[in-house]
Short mmCIF file of C-alpha atoms in Angstrom, two decimals:
data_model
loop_
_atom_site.label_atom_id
_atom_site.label_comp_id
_atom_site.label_asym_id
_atom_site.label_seq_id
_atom_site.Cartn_x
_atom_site.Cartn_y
_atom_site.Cartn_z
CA UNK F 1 293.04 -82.81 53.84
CA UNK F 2 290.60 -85.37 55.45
CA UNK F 3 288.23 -83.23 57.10
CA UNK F 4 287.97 -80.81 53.60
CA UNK F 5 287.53 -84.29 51.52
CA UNK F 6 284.89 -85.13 53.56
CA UNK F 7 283.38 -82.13 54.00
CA UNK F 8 282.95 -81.65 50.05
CA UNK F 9 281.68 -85.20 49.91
CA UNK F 10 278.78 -84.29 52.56
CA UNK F 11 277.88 -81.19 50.71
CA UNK F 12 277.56 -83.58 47.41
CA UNK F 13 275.64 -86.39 49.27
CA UNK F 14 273.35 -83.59 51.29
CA UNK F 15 272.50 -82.33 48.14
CA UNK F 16 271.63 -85.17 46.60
CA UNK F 17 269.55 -86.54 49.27
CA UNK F 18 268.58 -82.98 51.24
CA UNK F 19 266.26 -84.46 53.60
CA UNK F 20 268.91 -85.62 55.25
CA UNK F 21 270.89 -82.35 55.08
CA UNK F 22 275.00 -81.71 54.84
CA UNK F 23 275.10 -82.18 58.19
CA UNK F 24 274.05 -85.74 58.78
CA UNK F 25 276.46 -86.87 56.11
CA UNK F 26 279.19 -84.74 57.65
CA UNK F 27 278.95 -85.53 61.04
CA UNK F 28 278.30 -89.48 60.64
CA UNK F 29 280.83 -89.83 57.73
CA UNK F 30 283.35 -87.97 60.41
CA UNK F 31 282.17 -90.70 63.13
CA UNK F 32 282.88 -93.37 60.89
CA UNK F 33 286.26 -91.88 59.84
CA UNK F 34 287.46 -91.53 63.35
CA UNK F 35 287.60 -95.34 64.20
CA UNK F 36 289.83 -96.06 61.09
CA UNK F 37 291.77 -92.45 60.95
CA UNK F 38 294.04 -89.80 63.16
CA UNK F 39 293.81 -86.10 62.10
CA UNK F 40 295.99 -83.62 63.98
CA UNK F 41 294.03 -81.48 66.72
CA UNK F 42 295.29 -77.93 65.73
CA UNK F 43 293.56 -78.97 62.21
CA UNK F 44 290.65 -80.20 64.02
CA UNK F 45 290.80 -77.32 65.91
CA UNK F 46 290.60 -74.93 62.78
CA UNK F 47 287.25 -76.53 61.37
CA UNK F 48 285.50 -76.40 64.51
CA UNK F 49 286.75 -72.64 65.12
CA UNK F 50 287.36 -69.79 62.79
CA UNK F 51 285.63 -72.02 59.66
CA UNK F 52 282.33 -72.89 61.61
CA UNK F 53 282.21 -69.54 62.41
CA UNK F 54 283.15 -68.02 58.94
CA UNK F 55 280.18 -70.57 58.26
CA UNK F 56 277.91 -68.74 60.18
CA UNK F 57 278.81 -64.91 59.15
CA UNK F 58 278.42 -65.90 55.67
CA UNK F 59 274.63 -67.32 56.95
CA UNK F 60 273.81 -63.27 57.59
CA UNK F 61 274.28 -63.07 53.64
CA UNK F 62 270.97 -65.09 52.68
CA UNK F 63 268.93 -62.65 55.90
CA UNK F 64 267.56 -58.99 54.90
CA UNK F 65 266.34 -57.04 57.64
CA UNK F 66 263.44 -55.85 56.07
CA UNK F 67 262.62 -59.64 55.87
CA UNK F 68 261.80 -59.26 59.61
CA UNK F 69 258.45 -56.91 58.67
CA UNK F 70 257.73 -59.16 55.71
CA UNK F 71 256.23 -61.90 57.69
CA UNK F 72 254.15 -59.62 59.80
CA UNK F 73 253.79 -58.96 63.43
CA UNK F 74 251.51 -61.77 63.71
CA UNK F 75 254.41 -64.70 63.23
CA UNK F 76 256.71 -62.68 66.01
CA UNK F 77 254.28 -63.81 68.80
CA UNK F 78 254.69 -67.06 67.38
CA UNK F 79 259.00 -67.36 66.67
CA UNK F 80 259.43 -66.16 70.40
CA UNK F 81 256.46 -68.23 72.08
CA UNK F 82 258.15 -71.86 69.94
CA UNK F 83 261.83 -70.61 71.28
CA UNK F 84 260.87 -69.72 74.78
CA UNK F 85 258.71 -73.16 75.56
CA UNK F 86 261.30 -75.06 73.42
CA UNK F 87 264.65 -73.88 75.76
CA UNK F 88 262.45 -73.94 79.08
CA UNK F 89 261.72 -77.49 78.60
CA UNK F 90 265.29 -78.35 77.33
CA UNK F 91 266.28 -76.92 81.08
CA UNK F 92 263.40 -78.31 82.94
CA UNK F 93 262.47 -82.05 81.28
CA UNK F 94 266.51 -82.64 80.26
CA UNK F 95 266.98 -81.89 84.52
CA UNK F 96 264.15 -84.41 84.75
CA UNK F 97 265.69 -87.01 82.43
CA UNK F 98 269.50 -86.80 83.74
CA UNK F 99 270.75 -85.32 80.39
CA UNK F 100 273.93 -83.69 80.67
CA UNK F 101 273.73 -79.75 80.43
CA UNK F 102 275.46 -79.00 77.87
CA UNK F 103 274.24 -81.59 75.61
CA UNK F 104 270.12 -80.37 76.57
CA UNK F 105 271.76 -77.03 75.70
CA UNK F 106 272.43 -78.11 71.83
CA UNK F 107 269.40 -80.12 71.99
CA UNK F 108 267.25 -77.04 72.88
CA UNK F 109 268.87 -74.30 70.86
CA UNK F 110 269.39 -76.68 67.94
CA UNK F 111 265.06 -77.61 68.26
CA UNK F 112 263.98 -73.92 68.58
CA UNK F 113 266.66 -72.03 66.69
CA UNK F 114 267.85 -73.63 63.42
CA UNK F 115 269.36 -76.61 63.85
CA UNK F 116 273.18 -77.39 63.14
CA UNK F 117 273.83 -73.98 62.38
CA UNK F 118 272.83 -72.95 66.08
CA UNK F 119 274.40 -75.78 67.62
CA UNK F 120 277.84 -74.51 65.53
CA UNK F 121 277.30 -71.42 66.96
CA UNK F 122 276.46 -71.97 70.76
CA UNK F 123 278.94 -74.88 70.59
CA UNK F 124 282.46 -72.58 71.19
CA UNK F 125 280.03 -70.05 73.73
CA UNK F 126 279.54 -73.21 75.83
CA UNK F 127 283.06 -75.51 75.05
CA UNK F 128 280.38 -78.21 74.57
CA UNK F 129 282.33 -81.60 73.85
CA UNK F 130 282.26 -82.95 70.20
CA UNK F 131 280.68 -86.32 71.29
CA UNK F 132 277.54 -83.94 73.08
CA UNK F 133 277.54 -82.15 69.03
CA UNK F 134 277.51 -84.87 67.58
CA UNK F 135 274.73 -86.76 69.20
CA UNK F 136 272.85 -83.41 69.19
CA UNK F 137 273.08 -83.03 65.54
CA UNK F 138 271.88 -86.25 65.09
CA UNK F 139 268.79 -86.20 67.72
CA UNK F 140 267.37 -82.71 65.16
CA UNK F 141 268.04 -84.28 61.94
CA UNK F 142 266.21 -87.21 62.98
CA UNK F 143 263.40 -84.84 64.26
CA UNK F 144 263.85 -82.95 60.84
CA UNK F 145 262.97 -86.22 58.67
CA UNK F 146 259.73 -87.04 60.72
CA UNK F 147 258.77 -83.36 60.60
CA UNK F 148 258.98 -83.44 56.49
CA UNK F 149 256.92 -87.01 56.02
CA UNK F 150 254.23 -85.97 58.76
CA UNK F 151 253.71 -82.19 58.77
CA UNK F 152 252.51 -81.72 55.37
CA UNK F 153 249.49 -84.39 56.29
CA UNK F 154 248.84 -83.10 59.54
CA UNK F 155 248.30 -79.17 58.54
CA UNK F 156 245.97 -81.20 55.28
CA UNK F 157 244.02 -82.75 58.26
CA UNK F 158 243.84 -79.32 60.47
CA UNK F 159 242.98 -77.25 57.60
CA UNK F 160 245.59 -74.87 57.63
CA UNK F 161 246.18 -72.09 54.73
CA UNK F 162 249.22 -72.01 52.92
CA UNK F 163 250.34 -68.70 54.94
CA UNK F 164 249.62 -70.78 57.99
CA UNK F 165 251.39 -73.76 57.25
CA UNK F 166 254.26 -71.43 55.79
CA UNK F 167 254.68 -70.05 59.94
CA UNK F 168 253.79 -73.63 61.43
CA UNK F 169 256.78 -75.18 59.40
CA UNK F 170 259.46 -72.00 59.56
CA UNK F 171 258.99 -72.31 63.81
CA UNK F 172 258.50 -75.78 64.03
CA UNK F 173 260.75 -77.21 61.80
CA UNK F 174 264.65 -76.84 62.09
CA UNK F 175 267.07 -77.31 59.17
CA UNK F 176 266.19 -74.97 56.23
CA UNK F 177 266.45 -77.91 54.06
CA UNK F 178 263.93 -79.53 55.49
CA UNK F 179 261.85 -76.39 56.42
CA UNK F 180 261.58 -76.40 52.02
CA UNK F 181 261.04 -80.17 52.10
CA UNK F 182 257.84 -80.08 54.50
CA UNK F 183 256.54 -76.24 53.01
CA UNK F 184 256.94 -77.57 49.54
CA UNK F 185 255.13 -80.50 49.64
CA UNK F 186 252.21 -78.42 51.06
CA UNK F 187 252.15 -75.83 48.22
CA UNK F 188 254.46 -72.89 46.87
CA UNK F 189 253.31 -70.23 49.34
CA UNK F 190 253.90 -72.18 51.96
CA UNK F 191 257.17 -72.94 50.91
CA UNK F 192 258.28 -69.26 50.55
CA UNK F 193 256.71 -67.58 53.69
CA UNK F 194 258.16 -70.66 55.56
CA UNK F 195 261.59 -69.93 54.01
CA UNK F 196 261.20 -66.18 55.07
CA UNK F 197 260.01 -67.46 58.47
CA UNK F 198 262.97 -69.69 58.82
CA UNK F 199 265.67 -67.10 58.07
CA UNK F 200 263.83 -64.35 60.69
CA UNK F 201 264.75 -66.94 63.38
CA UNK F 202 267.95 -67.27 62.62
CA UNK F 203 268.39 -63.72 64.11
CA UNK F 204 268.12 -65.72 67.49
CA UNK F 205 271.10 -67.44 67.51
CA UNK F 206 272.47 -63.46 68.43
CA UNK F 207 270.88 -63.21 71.79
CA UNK F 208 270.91 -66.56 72.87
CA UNK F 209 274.71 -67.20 72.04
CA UNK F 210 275.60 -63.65 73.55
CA UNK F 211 273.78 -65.22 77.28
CA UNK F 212 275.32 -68.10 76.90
CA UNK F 213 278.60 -67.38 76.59
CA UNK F 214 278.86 -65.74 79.78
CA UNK F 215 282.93 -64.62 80.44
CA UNK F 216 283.63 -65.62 76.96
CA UNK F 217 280.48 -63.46 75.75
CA UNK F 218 282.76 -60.82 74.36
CA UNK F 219 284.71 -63.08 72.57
CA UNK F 220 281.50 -64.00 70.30
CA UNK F 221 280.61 -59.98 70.06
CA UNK F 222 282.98 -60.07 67.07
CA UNK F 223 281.36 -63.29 64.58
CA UNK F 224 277.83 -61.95 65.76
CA UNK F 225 278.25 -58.61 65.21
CA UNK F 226 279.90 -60.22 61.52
CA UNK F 227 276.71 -61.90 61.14
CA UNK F 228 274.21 -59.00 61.67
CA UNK F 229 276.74 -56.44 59.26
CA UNK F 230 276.61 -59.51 57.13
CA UNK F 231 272.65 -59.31 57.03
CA UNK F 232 272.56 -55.29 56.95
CA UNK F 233 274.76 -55.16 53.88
CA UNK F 234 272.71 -57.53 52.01
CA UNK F 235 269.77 -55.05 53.43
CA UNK F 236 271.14 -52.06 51.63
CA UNK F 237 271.78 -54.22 48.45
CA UNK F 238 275.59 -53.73 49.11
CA UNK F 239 276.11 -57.79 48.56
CA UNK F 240 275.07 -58.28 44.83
CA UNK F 241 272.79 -60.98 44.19
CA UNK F 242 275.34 -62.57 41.98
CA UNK F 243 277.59 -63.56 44.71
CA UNK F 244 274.69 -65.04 46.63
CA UNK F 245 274.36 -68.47 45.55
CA UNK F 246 278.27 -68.84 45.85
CA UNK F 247 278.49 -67.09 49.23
CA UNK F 248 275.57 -69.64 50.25
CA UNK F 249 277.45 -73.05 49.11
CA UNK F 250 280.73 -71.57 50.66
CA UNK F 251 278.71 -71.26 54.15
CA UNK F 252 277.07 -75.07 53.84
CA UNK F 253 280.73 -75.94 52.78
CA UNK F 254 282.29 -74.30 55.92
CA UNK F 255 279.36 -75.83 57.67
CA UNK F 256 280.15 -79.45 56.21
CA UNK F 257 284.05 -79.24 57.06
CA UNK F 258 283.35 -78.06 60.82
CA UNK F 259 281.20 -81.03 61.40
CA UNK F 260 282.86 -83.35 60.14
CA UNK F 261 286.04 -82.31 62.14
CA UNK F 262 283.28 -82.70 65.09
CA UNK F 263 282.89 -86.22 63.97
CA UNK F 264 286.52 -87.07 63.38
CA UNK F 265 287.08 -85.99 67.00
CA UNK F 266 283.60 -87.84 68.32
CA UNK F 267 284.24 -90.39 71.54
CA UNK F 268 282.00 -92.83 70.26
CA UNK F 269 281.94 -94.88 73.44
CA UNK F 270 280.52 -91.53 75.09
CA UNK F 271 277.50 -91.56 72.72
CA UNK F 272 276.66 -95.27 73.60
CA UNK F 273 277.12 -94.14 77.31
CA UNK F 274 274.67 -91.98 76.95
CA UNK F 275 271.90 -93.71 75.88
CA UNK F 276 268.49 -92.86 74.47
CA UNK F 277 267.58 -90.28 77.45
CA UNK F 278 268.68 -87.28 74.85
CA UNK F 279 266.83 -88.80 71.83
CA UNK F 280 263.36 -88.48 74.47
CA UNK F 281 264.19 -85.14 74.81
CA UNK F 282 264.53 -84.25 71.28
CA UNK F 283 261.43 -86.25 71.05
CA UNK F 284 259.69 -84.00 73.62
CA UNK F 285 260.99 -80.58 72.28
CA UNK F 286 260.04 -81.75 69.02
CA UNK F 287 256.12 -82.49 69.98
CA UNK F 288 256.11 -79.35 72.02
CA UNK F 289 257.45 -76.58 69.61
CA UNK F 290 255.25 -78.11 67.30
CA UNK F 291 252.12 -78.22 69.33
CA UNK F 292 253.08 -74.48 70.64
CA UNK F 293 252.81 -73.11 67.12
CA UNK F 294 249.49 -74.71 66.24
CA UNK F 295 248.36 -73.24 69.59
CA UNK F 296 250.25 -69.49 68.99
CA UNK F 297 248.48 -69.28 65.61
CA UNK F 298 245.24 -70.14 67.18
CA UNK F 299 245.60 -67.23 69.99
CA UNK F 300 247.12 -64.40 67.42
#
């Protein structure tokens, strides 16, 4: 009963401050919980299992196919070129820094994926502890806040387009929330090709959490391959757009109950242990995925 009650009172505070996101509110109001609180594991268990991943089948519902040609073959360049610097630097400068792996895991598939929803998904491929979620959570939504105040100035200062802007904020920005926060402020089209932009990439959390998994690969197949029916259904205009909107707040509520069991279950000693080396590297991924789309648009 906990973890739901706080759960519905994240998605009410993320929507009324959705810079911020569910997420935040989930995941720190579940940290603060868990120093004055118990909750049973099995139940713990349950949110961070089958409803996260419920959460992320229902995702699949908001994705068309078709959206994939809609941005144009010149944005693919730019989705893969982002993801691929973003997770070779979360391997090489995490390694550098002494950040744990599986914690520069979340960090780097959370920074060039989309956010908490990848880090939900990757986090049962890799057992990644709750205390590594949470802190990774809370290194992107940090990320997410500067990207909304400083983005819309810097693409004013560069002189990019609203079609440009659109694909510099759906690659380099991570929590659809905020992707709408930094696109709108820079102008409607921006907002909606970033929003398409933003939903394309969610496609990668298939491949990646597939290689990560490894041995437990095949036990993933089955909420993945979910996710992708998910998306071809609403392709085909088999999931009718009345049922949208509600199949989209059941997701962020799904979403908002699995973190905040991750929070009711965070070591909170752990996260002072490990100390700011993970917030540099969401500091560095964060400069760099940004910088490689500016660059990607320049080449294509």
């Amino acid at each position: 009963m906990i973890v739901l009650l706080l759960g519905l009172a994240a998605v009410l505070c993320g929507t009324l401050v959705p810079v911020l996101g569910v997420p935040v509110f989930a995941v720190v109001g579940g940290v603060l919980l868990s120093r004055v609180t118990t909750v049973r594991q099995p139940t713990l268990d349950l949110a961070k299992g089958p409803v996260l991943q419920a959460s992320v089948v229902m995702l699949g519902a908001q994705l068309s196919l078709g959206e994939v040609a809609s941005v144009g073959l010149g944005s693919v360049p730019v989705m893969l070129g982002t993801l691929a610097v973003c997770l070779g630097l979360a391997w090489l400068a995490g390694k550098a820094l002494g950040v744990p792996g599986d914690l520069r895991t979340l960090i780097g598939v959370g920074t060039g994926i989309c956010g908490a929803s990848a880090i939900a998904a990757v986090t049962p491929a890799i057992r990644a502890r709750s205390g590594d979620v949470a802190y990774a959570i809370s290194t992107i939504f940090l990320f997410n806040v500067a990207a909304v105040v400083v983005f819309p100035p810097l693409g004013h200062l560069l002189g990019l387009s609203q079609e440009a802007f659109g694909l510099f904020a759906g690659t380099a920005v991570n929590d659809t929330s905020a992707v709408v926060a930094a696109a709108t402020g820079y102008g409607p089209v921006a907002a909606e090709h970033a929003v398409v932009v933003k939903l394309v990439r969610t496609l990668m959390i298939v491949p990646v959490v597939l290689v990560l998994g490894g041995r437990s690969g095949g036990r993933q197949l089955s909420f993945l391959g979910a996710f992708v029916l998910m998306a071809g259904l609403h392709t085909i205009g088999f999931v009718p757009a009345i049922v949208l909107p509600a199949l989209h707040w059941l997701a962020v509520g799904c979403v908002a109950v699995a973190l905040a069991a991750v929070g009711l279950s965070t070591d909170v000693a752990a996260l002072r242990r490990a100390g700011p080396r993970p917030l540099l590297l969401g500091f560095v991924l964060w400069v760099s995925v940004a910088a490689t789309s500016l660059g990607l648009q320049q080449l294509t």
